GROMACS .gro file of C-alpha atoms in nm:
model
  436
    1MET     CA    1   4.136   7.194  14.173
    2GLU     CA    2   4.168   7.571  14.204
    3ARG     CA    3   4.511   7.526  14.359
    4ASP     CA    4   4.629   7.314  14.063
    5ILE     CA    5   4.504   7.573  13.817
    6ALA     CA    6   4.682   7.850  14.011
    7ILE     CA    7   5.009   7.651  14.009
    8ARG     CA    8   4.983   7.588  13.638
    9LEU     CA    9   4.912   7.956  13.568
   10GLU     CA   10   5.216   8.048  13.779
   11ASP     CA   11   5.435   7.804  13.584
   12ILE     CA   12   5.308   7.936  13.251
   13THR     CA   13   5.374   8.294  13.360
   14LYS     CA   14   5.725   8.202  13.475
   15VAL     CA   15   5.808   8.025  13.148
   16PHE     CA   16   5.664   8.313  12.944
   17GLY     CA   17   5.867   8.564  13.143
   18GLU     CA   18   6.188   8.369  13.092
   19THR     CA   19   6.116   8.344  12.718
   20VAL     CA   20   6.060   8.719  12.689
   21ALA     CA   21   6.377   8.788  12.887
   22ASN     CA   22   6.579   8.552  12.671
   23SER     CA   23   6.441   8.713  12.356
   24HIS     CA   24   6.551   9.056  12.481
   25VAL     CA   25   6.898   8.920  12.560
   26SER     CA   26   6.914   8.754  12.218
   27MET     CA   27   6.813   9.078  12.046
   28ASP     CA   28   7.078   9.274  12.238
   29VAL     CA   29   7.341   9.017  12.139
   30TYR     CA   30   7.224   9.036  11.778
   31ARG     CA   31   7.251   9.416  11.767
   32GLY     CA   32   7.589   9.410  11.935
   33GLU     CA   33   7.718   9.150  11.691
   34ILE     CA   34   7.603   9.351  11.388
   35LEU     CA   35   7.749   9.674  11.528
   36SER     CA   36   8.082   9.508  11.601
   37LEU     CA   37   8.104   9.380  11.244
   38LEU     CA   38   8.018   9.726  11.114
   39GLY     CA   39   8.298   9.853  11.336
   40ASP     CA   40   8.542   9.624  11.157
   41VAL     CA   41   8.420   9.764  10.824
   42LEU     CA   42   8.471  10.122  10.945
   43LEU     CA   43   8.824  10.043  11.056
   44VAL     CA   44   8.901   9.906  10.709
   45ILE     CA   45   8.757  10.217  10.541
   46GLY     CA   46   8.954  10.439  10.777
   47ALA     CA   47   9.272  10.259  10.673
   48PHE     CA   48   9.190  10.300  10.303
   49LEU     CA   49   9.131  10.673  10.358
   50LEU     CA   50   9.498  10.706  10.449
   51LEU     CA   51   9.602  10.619  10.092
   52PRO     CA   52   9.472  10.943   9.933
   53CYS     CA   53   9.649  11.123  10.218
   54ILE     CA   54   9.978  11.006  10.065
   55VAL     CA   55   9.871  11.152   9.730
   56ALA     CA   56   9.782  11.481   9.901
   57VAL     CA   57  10.128  11.494  10.062
   58ILE     CA   58  10.306  11.424   9.732
   59TYR     CA   59  10.119  11.696   9.543
   60GLY     CA   60  10.097  11.938   9.836
   61GLU     CA   61   9.717  11.957   9.832
   62PRO     CA   62   9.520  12.116  10.120
   63GLU     CA   63   9.271  11.828  10.143
   64LEU     CA   64   9.526  11.633  10.349
   65TRP     CA   65   9.377  11.737  10.682
   66VAL     CA   66   9.023  11.665  10.565
   67LEU     CA   67   9.124  11.314  10.465
   68LEU     CA   68   9.314  11.256  10.788
   69ALA     CA   69   9.018  11.376  10.994
   70SER     CA   70   8.782  11.152  10.796
   71ALA     CA   71   9.010  10.852  10.847
   72ALA     CA   72   9.038  10.926  11.220
   73GLY     CA   73   8.661  10.972  11.253
   74SER     CA   74   8.593  10.645  11.073
   75GLY     CA   75   8.845  10.465  11.293
   76LEU     CA   76   8.705  10.611  11.617
   77LEU     CA   77   8.348  10.527  11.522
   78GLY     CA   78   8.457  10.177  11.425
   79GLY     CA   79   8.637  10.134  11.756
   80LEU     CA   80   8.326  10.247  11.943
   81PHE     CA   81   8.114   9.990  11.760
   82ILE     CA   82   8.366   9.717  11.837
   83LEU     CA   83   8.348   9.801  12.209
   84LEU     CA   84   7.980   9.710  12.190
   85ARG     CA   85   8.071   9.355  12.085
   86PRO     CA   86   7.884   9.124  12.323
   87LYS     CA   87   8.070   8.876  12.542
   88ARG     CA   88   7.811   8.617  12.452
   89ARG     CA   89   7.865   8.562  12.080
   90ARG     CA   90   7.581   8.477  11.844
   91GLU     CA   91   7.628   8.270  11.530
   92LEU     CA   92   7.547   8.455  11.209
   93HIS     CA   93   7.290   8.315  10.968
   94ALA     CA   94   7.207   8.382  10.603
   95ARG     CA   95   6.966   8.668  10.676
   96ASP     CA   96   7.230   8.833  10.897
   97GLY     CA   97   7.466   8.830  10.601
   98PHE     CA   98   7.220   9.026  10.389
   99VAL     CA   99   7.161   9.277  10.669
  100MET     CA  100   7.536   9.323  10.713
  101VAL     CA  101   7.598   9.378  10.342
  102ALA     CA  102   7.315   9.632  10.308
  103LEU     CA  103   7.420   9.829  10.617
  104SER     CA  104   7.787   9.818  10.520
  105TRP     CA  105   7.732   9.966  10.175
  106ILE     CA  106   7.517  10.245  10.318
  107LEU     CA  107   7.760  10.322  10.600
  108ILE     CA  108   8.078  10.330  10.391
  109SER     CA  109   7.905  10.555  10.137
  110LEU     CA  110   7.804  10.800  10.408
  111ILE     CA  111   8.159  10.801  10.548
  112GLY     CA  112   8.331  10.809  10.209
  113ALA     CA  113   8.131  11.114  10.099
  114VAL     CA  114   8.257  11.331  10.387
  115PRO     CA  115   8.596  11.427  10.230
  116PHE     CA  116   8.426  11.544   9.908
  117THR     CA  117   8.186  11.776  10.090
  118VAL     CA  118   8.419  11.910  10.359
  119SER     CA  119   8.693  11.984  10.103
  120GLY     CA  120   8.443  12.162   9.877
  121ALA     CA  121   8.506  11.929   9.583
  122ILE     CA  122   8.136  11.838   9.586
  123PRO     CA  123   7.959  12.102   9.802
  124SER     CA  124   7.630  11.914   9.835
  125TYR     CA  125   7.655  11.620  10.075
  126LEU     CA  126   7.369  11.445   9.895
  127ASP     CA  127   7.558  11.471   9.566
  128ALA     CA  128   7.873  11.346   9.739
  129VAL     CA  129   7.686  11.044   9.875
  130PHE     CA  130   7.555  10.971   9.525
  131GLU     CA  131   7.908  10.990   9.382
  132THR     CA  132   8.054  10.774   9.658
  133MET     CA  133   7.774  10.518   9.643
  134SER     CA  134   7.826  10.499   9.267
  135GLY     CA  135   8.195  10.439   9.329
  136PHE     CA  136   8.167  10.169   9.594
  137THR     CA  137   7.894   9.984   9.406
  138THR     CA  138   8.098  10.024   9.081
  139THR     CA  139   7.792  10.173   8.911
  140GLY     CA  140   7.999  10.448   8.752
  141SER     CA  141   7.728  10.715   8.734
  142SER     CA  142   7.848  11.065   8.820
  143ILE     CA  143   7.701  11.403   8.903
  144LEU     CA  144   8.025  11.580   8.804
  145PRO     CA  145   8.011  11.763   8.469
  146ALA     CA  146   8.392  11.759   8.460
  147VAL     CA  147   8.640  11.563   8.670
  148GLU     CA  148   8.969  11.729   8.574
  149PRO     CA  149   8.916  12.032   8.807
  150LEU     CA  150   8.925  11.799   9.110
  151ASP     CA  151   9.249  11.776   9.304
  152ARG     CA  152   9.445  11.456   9.255
  153CYS     CA  153   9.384  11.319   9.604
  154MET     CA  154   9.008  11.348   9.548
  155LEU     CA  155   9.037  11.180   9.207
  156PHE     CA  156   9.243  10.906   9.369
  157TRP     CA  157   8.985  10.845   9.642
  158ARG     CA  158   8.708  10.848   9.381
  159SER     CA  159   8.886  10.580   9.174
  160LEU     CA  160   8.994  10.384   9.481
  161SER     CA  161   8.628  10.345   9.579
  162HIS     CA  162   8.586  10.137   9.262
  163TRP     CA  163   8.873   9.908   9.358
  164ILE     CA  164   8.739   9.865   9.713
  165GLY     CA  165   8.389   9.792   9.591
  166GLY     CA  166   8.492   9.571   9.300
  167MET     CA  167   8.569   9.264   9.507
  168GLY     CA  168   8.364   9.384   9.802
  169ILE     CA  169   8.464   9.542  10.130
  170LEU     CA  170   8.329   9.244  10.325
  171VAL     CA  171   8.538   8.998  10.124
  172PHE     CA  172   8.844   9.203  10.220
  173MET     CA  173   8.728   9.207  10.581
  174LEU     CA  174   8.688   8.830  10.580
  175ALA     CA  175   9.049   8.799  10.468
  176ILE     CA  176   9.179   8.992  10.770
  177VAL     CA  177   8.917   8.942  11.044
  178ARG     CA  178   8.884   8.603  11.208
  179MET     CA  179   8.530   8.467  11.224
  180ASP     CA  180   8.417   8.159  11.408
  181GLY     CA  181   8.266   7.853  11.246
  182GLY     CA  182   8.088   7.883  10.914
  183GLN     CA  183   7.969   8.240  10.967
  184ALA     CA  184   8.194   8.384  10.696
  185ILE     CA  185   8.020   8.196  10.414
  186HIS     CA  186   7.695   8.383  10.485
  187LEU     CA  187   7.867   8.719  10.441
  188LEU     CA  188   8.038   8.603  10.123
  189ARG     CA  189   7.715   8.470   9.975
  190ALA     CA  190   7.535   8.795  10.048
  191GLU     CA  191   7.822   9.000   9.905
  192SER     CA  192   7.905   8.801   9.592
  193PRO     CA  193   7.709   8.806   9.266
  194GLY     CA  194   7.617   8.498   9.066
  195PRO     CA  195   7.402   8.190   9.111
  196THR     CA  196   7.617   8.020   9.375
  197VAL     CA  197   7.916   8.084   9.597
  198SER     CA  198   8.150   7.805   9.696
  199LYS     CA  199   8.481   7.779   9.877
  200MET     CA  200   8.804   7.744   9.680
  201VAL     CA  201   8.968   7.583   9.982
  202PRO     CA  202   8.816   7.440  10.302
  203ARG     CA  203   8.868   7.752  10.516
  204MET     CA  204   8.661   8.056  10.418
  205VAL     CA  205   8.931   8.296  10.536
  206ASP     CA  206   9.181   8.131  10.302
  207SER     CA  207   8.931   8.154  10.015
  208SER     CA  208   8.895   8.528  10.076
  209LYS     CA  209   9.272   8.571  10.081
  210ILE     CA  210   9.303   8.383   9.751
  211LEU     CA  211   9.034   8.601   9.590
  212TYR     CA  212   9.199   8.924   9.701
  213GLY     CA  213   9.542   8.790   9.612
  214ILE     CA  214   9.429   8.728   9.254
  215TYR     CA  215   9.251   9.065   9.246
  216PHE     CA  216   9.556   9.250   9.376
  217GLY     CA  217   9.792   9.059   9.148
  218LEU     CA  218   9.595   9.140   8.832
  219THR     CA  219   9.578   9.505   8.937
  220VAL     CA  220   9.955   9.524   8.988
  221VAL     CA  221  10.023   9.363   8.649
  222GLN     CA  222   9.796   9.616   8.481
  223ILE     CA  223   9.968   9.907   8.656
  224LEU     CA  224  10.309   9.779   8.545
  225LEU     CA  225  10.190   9.748   8.185
  226TYR     CA  226  10.060  10.105   8.195
  227LEU     CA  227  10.395  10.226   8.328
  228ALA     CA  228  10.576  10.028   8.057
  229GLY     CA  229  10.375  10.222   7.799
  230GLY     CA  230  10.486  10.557   7.941
  231ASP     CA  231  10.174  10.648   8.141
  232PRO     CA  232  10.225  10.852   8.461
  233LEU     CA  233  10.206  10.660   8.788
  234PHE     CA  234   9.898  10.853   8.904
  235ASP     CA  235   9.709  10.780   8.582
  236SER     CA  236   9.817  10.417   8.594
  237LEU     CA  237   9.688  10.370   8.949
  238CYS     CA  238   9.353  10.541   8.896
  239ASN     CA  239   9.283  10.375   8.561
  240ALA     CA  240   9.377  10.034   8.700
  241PHE     CA  241   9.144  10.085   8.998
  242GLY     CA  242   8.854  10.172   8.769
  243THR     CA  243   8.928   9.878   8.540
  244ALA     CA  244   8.970   9.625   8.820
  245GLY     CA  245   8.642   9.724   8.982
  246THR     CA  246   8.477   9.746   8.637
  247GLY     CA  247   8.330  10.077   8.750
  248GLY     CA  248   8.442  10.329   8.491
  249PHE     CA  249   8.533  10.642   8.690
  250ALA     CA  250   8.784  10.817   8.462
  251ILE     CA  251   9.025  11.094   8.554
  252ARG     CA  252   8.990  11.269   8.218
  253ASN     CA  253   8.679  11.432   8.083
  254ASP     CA  254   8.699  11.231   7.760
  255SER     CA  255   8.743  10.902   7.946
  256PHE     CA  256   9.007  10.706   7.744
  257ALA     CA  257   8.977  10.886   7.410
  258SER     CA  258   9.295  11.092   7.461
  259TYR     CA  259   9.511  10.801   7.576
  260SER     CA  260   9.744  10.616   7.342
  261ALA     CA  261   9.637  10.310   7.146
  262TYR     CA  262   9.869  10.103   7.368
  263THR     CA  263   9.694  10.219   7.688
  264GLN     CA  264   9.354  10.155   7.533
  265THR     CA  265   9.458   9.805   7.429
  266VAL     CA  266   9.585   9.720   7.778
  267THR     CA  267   9.258   9.846   7.921
  268THR     CA  268   9.058   9.640   7.671
  269ILE     CA  269   9.236   9.321   7.774
  270PHE     CA  270   9.209   9.379   8.148
  271MET     CA  271   8.844   9.483   8.139
  272ALA     CA  272   8.774   9.145   7.981
  273LEU     CA  273   9.003   8.966   8.229
  274PHE     CA  274   8.829   9.115   8.530
  275GLY     CA  275   8.500   8.993   8.385
  276VAL     CA  276   8.616   8.630   8.414
  277ASN     CA  277   8.512   8.412   8.708
  278PHE     CA  278   8.801   8.431   8.956
  279SER     CA  279   8.780   8.056   9.009
  280ILE     CA  280   8.930   8.022   8.661
  281TYR     CA  281   9.246   8.202   8.773
  282PHE     CA  282   9.262   7.976   9.076
  283PHE     CA  283   9.252   7.673   8.845
  284LEU     CA  284   9.527   7.827   8.630
  285LEU     CA  285   9.744   7.888   8.934
  286ARG     CA  286   9.694   7.525   9.033
  287ARG     CA  287   9.783   7.428   8.674
  288LYS     CA  288   9.445   7.271   8.615
  289PHE     CA  289   9.421   7.405   8.263
  290ASP     CA  290   9.158   7.153   8.157
  291LEU     CA  291   8.924   7.269   8.434
  292ALA     CA  292   8.969   7.628   8.323
  293TRP     CA  293   8.916   7.590   7.950
  294LYS     CA  294   8.630   7.339   7.973
  295ASN     CA  295   8.437   7.576   8.196
  296THR     CA  296   8.105   7.634   8.019
  297GLU     CA  297   8.064   7.994   8.128
  298LEU     CA  298   8.417   8.090   8.021
  299ARG     CA  299   8.367   7.948   7.672
  300TRP     CA  300   8.038   8.134   7.633
  301TYR     CA  301   8.191   8.455   7.769
  302VAL     CA  302   8.486   8.444   7.528
  303SER     CA  303   8.261   8.348   7.237
  304ILE     CA  304   8.023   8.636   7.303
  305ILE     CA  305   8.310   8.887   7.314
  306VAL     CA  306   8.476   8.757   6.997
  307LEU     CA  307   8.154   8.731   6.796
  308SER     CA  308   8.022   9.070   6.908
  309THR     CA  309   8.355   9.238   6.832
  310LEU     CA  310   8.370   9.095   6.480
  311LEU     CA  311   8.009   9.184   6.400
  312ILE     CA  312   8.051   9.542   6.520
  313THR     CA  313   8.388   9.576   6.344
  314PHE     CA  314   8.242   9.494   6.004
  315ASN     CA  315   7.937   9.709   6.076
  316ILE     CA  316   8.130  10.027   6.168
  317ARG     CA  317   8.413   9.978   5.919
  318PRO     CA  318   8.259  10.214   5.658
  319LEU     CA  319   8.251  10.493   5.920
  320TYR     CA  320   8.630  10.476   5.948
  321HIS     CA  321   8.705  10.472   5.573
  322GLY     CA  322   8.737  10.094   5.560
  323ASN     CA  323   9.022  10.086   5.816
  324PHE     CA  324   8.979   9.735   5.960
  325GLY     CA  325   9.245   9.768   6.232
  326TYR     CA  326   9.107  10.096   6.364
  327SER     CA  327   8.751   9.961   6.362
  328LEU     CA  328   8.857   9.640   6.537
  329HIS     CA  329   9.046   9.835   6.803
  330HIS     CA  330   8.752  10.053   6.904
  331ALA     CA  331   8.496   9.774   6.866
  332ALA     CA  332   8.696   9.549   7.099
  333PHE     CA  333   8.738   9.827   7.356
  334THR     CA  334   8.367   9.911   7.354
  335VAL     CA  335   8.254   9.548   7.369
  336SER     CA  336   8.491   9.474   7.658
  337SER     CA  337   8.379   9.789   7.839
  338LEU     CA  338   8.006   9.725   7.807
  339ILE     CA  339   7.988   9.350   7.866
  340THR     CA  340   8.174   9.400   8.194
  341THR     CA  341   7.966   9.714   8.269
  342THR     CA  342   8.286   9.916   8.314
  343GLY     CA  343   8.171  10.209   8.106
  344TYR     CA  344   8.499  10.348   7.972
  345GLY     CA  345   8.486  10.488   7.621
  346THR     CA  346   8.712  10.581   7.331
  347GLU     CA  347   8.444  10.663   7.071
  348ASN     CA  348   8.090  10.796   7.076
  349PHE     CA  349   7.915  10.470   6.992
  350ASP     CA  350   7.580  10.650   6.984
  351LEU     CA  351   7.686  10.755   6.632
  352TRP     CA  352   7.740  10.394   6.525
  353PRO     CA  353   7.480  10.208   6.315
  354GLU     CA  354   7.170  10.076   6.488
  355PHE     CA  355   7.286   9.715   6.445
  356SER     CA  356   7.596   9.781   6.654
  357ARG     CA  357   7.401   9.974   6.918
  358VAL     CA  358   7.154   9.688   6.960
  359ILE     CA  359   7.442   9.444   7.016
  360LEU     CA  360   7.596   9.677   7.273
  361ALA     CA  361   7.263   9.712   7.456
  362LEU     CA  362   7.231   9.333   7.474
  363LEU     CA  363   7.587   9.304   7.605
  364MET     CA  364   7.505   9.543   7.889
  365ILE     CA  365   7.214   9.319   7.988
  366VAL     CA  366   7.409   8.993   7.966
  367GLY     CA  367   7.704   9.122   8.167
  368ALA     CA  368   8.019   8.941   8.272
  369SER     CA  369   8.080   8.607   8.443
  370ALA     CA  370   7.953   8.509   8.785
  371GLY     CA  371   8.224   8.542   9.049
  372SER     CA  372   8.387   8.835   8.868
  373THR     CA  373   8.385   9.207   8.943
  374GLY     CA  374   8.163   9.271   8.640
  375GLY     CA  375   7.792   9.344   8.657
  376GLY     CA  376   7.489   9.250   8.453
  377LEU     CA  377   7.267   8.944   8.450
  378LYS     CA  378   7.577   8.715   8.432
  379VAL     CA  379   7.666   8.479   8.150
  380SER     CA  380   7.596   8.174   8.367
  381ARG     CA  381   7.236   8.277   8.417
  382VAL     CA  382   7.194   8.338   8.045
  383VAL     CA  383   7.330   7.989   7.972
  384ILE     CA  384   7.095   7.835   8.227
  385LEU     CA  385   6.802   8.036   8.091
  386MET     CA  386   6.866   7.928   7.733
  387ARG     CA  387   6.907   7.563   7.826
  388ALA     CA  388   6.595   7.574   8.042
  389ALA     CA  389   6.396   7.725   7.752
  390LYS     CA  390   6.527   7.456   7.518
  391ALA     CA  391   6.428   7.185   7.766
  392GLU     CA  392   6.084   7.337   7.808
  393LEU     CA  393   6.026   7.337   7.431
  394ARG     CA  394   6.138   6.974   7.416
  395LYS     CA  395   5.902   6.893   7.701
  396ILE     CA  396   5.609   7.045   7.509
  397LEU     CA  397   5.687   6.817   7.216
  398HIS     CA  398   5.756   6.514   7.439
  399PRO     CA  399   5.551   6.561   7.760
  400HIS     CA  400   5.665   6.241   7.932
  401THR     CA  401   6.037   6.294   7.900
  402VAL     CA  402   6.262   6.416   8.179
  403LYS     CA  403   6.548   6.646   8.082
  404VAL     CA  404   6.819   6.733   8.333
  405ILE     CA  405   7.001   7.058   8.268
  406THR     CA  406   7.354   7.073   8.404
  407VAL     CA  407   7.622   7.334   8.379
  408LEU     CA  408   7.923   7.147   8.512
  409GLN     CA  409   8.241   6.970   8.412
  410ARG     CA  410   8.307   6.597   8.434
  411TYR     CA  411   8.648   6.449   8.366
  412GLY     CA  412   8.659   6.076   8.430
  413ALA     CA  413   8.636   6.024   8.803
  414ARG     CA  414   8.696   6.392   8.879
  415ARG     CA  415   8.404   6.630   8.883
  416GLN     CA  416   8.425   7.004   8.938
  417ARG     CA  417   8.093   7.176   9.002
  418LEU     CA  418   8.071   7.545   8.920
  419PHE     CA  419   7.694   7.588   8.913
  420PRO     CA  420   7.407   7.394   9.068
  421ASP     CA  421   7.230   7.126   8.868
  422ILE     CA  422   6.894   7.243   8.741
  423CYS     CA  423   6.638   6.974   8.669
  424VAL     CA  424   6.322   7.022   8.467
  425PRO     CA  425   6.116   6.726   8.590
  426ASP     CA  426   5.801   6.569   8.453
  427ARG     CA  427   5.491   6.730   8.599
  428HIS     CA  428   5.408   6.405   8.781
  429LEU     CA  429   5.737   6.400   8.969
  430ASP     CA  430   5.768   6.524   9.323
  431PRO     CA  431   5.915   6.879   9.322
  432ALA     CA  432   6.126   6.773   9.619
  433GLY     CA  433   6.320   6.560   9.375
  434LEU     CA  434   6.483   6.866   9.224
  435ALA     CA  435   6.860   6.853   9.249
  436ARG     CA  436   6.985   7.126   9.477
   0.00000   0.00000   0.00000
């Protein structure tokens, strides 16, 4: 009896020891996998840091060596992290995606702030981190009282951070770094805003390439339109980066007030375009125009912009001596800027009537479309919220009815889902019966 108990205790101890050992190995693999992915991110940032070096060479600015050293340091640190990649690979899960995204944004902000501080453009490293974090997250807040004293290479890097952060550094990484299995979807879901994230094509890598292809293509078109209007190449690049990322870092102290009406109009259009779900552009490229136009979120987004612009135009018209065209121009620019959370400005709208300011405040809360570079609550969520409230009111009046709320498109036998079905079931139904 005692012998049997001793054998069992020995077996339990052996199993427990193997479990602990395996957990340590698993944790080491997990850390190595995360570090190796962060290494890929650092390599990408190091490559992007070479672009302002070109600007420094063109304008003969002394920050060239600072930028080169920062790019080299980022690359070396990234290479070191990649060397820690474990031989035994571990599959990424949803929680790993969130960890990766959080660590990536912190790390690239710490690295991206170095050129500002070392060059003396922003002496305080803490202030430089704030500025860089604001750039990469496309927040647009700034600690700089004036931006025009900065050298052009620093202004370029500041604006480029918006373009990098607009679509997301990890989405770019997914387009160039091969990942096994379905691991990439977890990174994309953690990186992308909106209720759901789905693949445009079966392979996640191809979906990332399509997203960045559309993003890059729209940016190039905007730059060409700026150049066609007579804007300098440097201004065209920086303004396009800020518009594409819907961040709002300007290279002039008055934002867009001193630019021509043509430049302001181009910016108005592209701010609104970058606030559209990028799936819509994919449908247009595939010539599925019915899928694009019958998209519920797109119709709401366009309707909100048009209605808000008209209401503000008529409200501010007396301030501009009844000039309808001038009022419409600035109302459209401001509406497009605020609904996409870009933040560019042509007029001081704080001087506008309270009615207009309330509309603008609501636009900032609503935000742009899901799957765009814009911020805010997202139009899709507002649509879902309003339909859910309507269904709840109907349920109070008719307690035994079941109302299914859907935000989708159905065309005969073809069905294209853009958002998940949301069901508001009767209280007696099993909650497990909710549709996805």
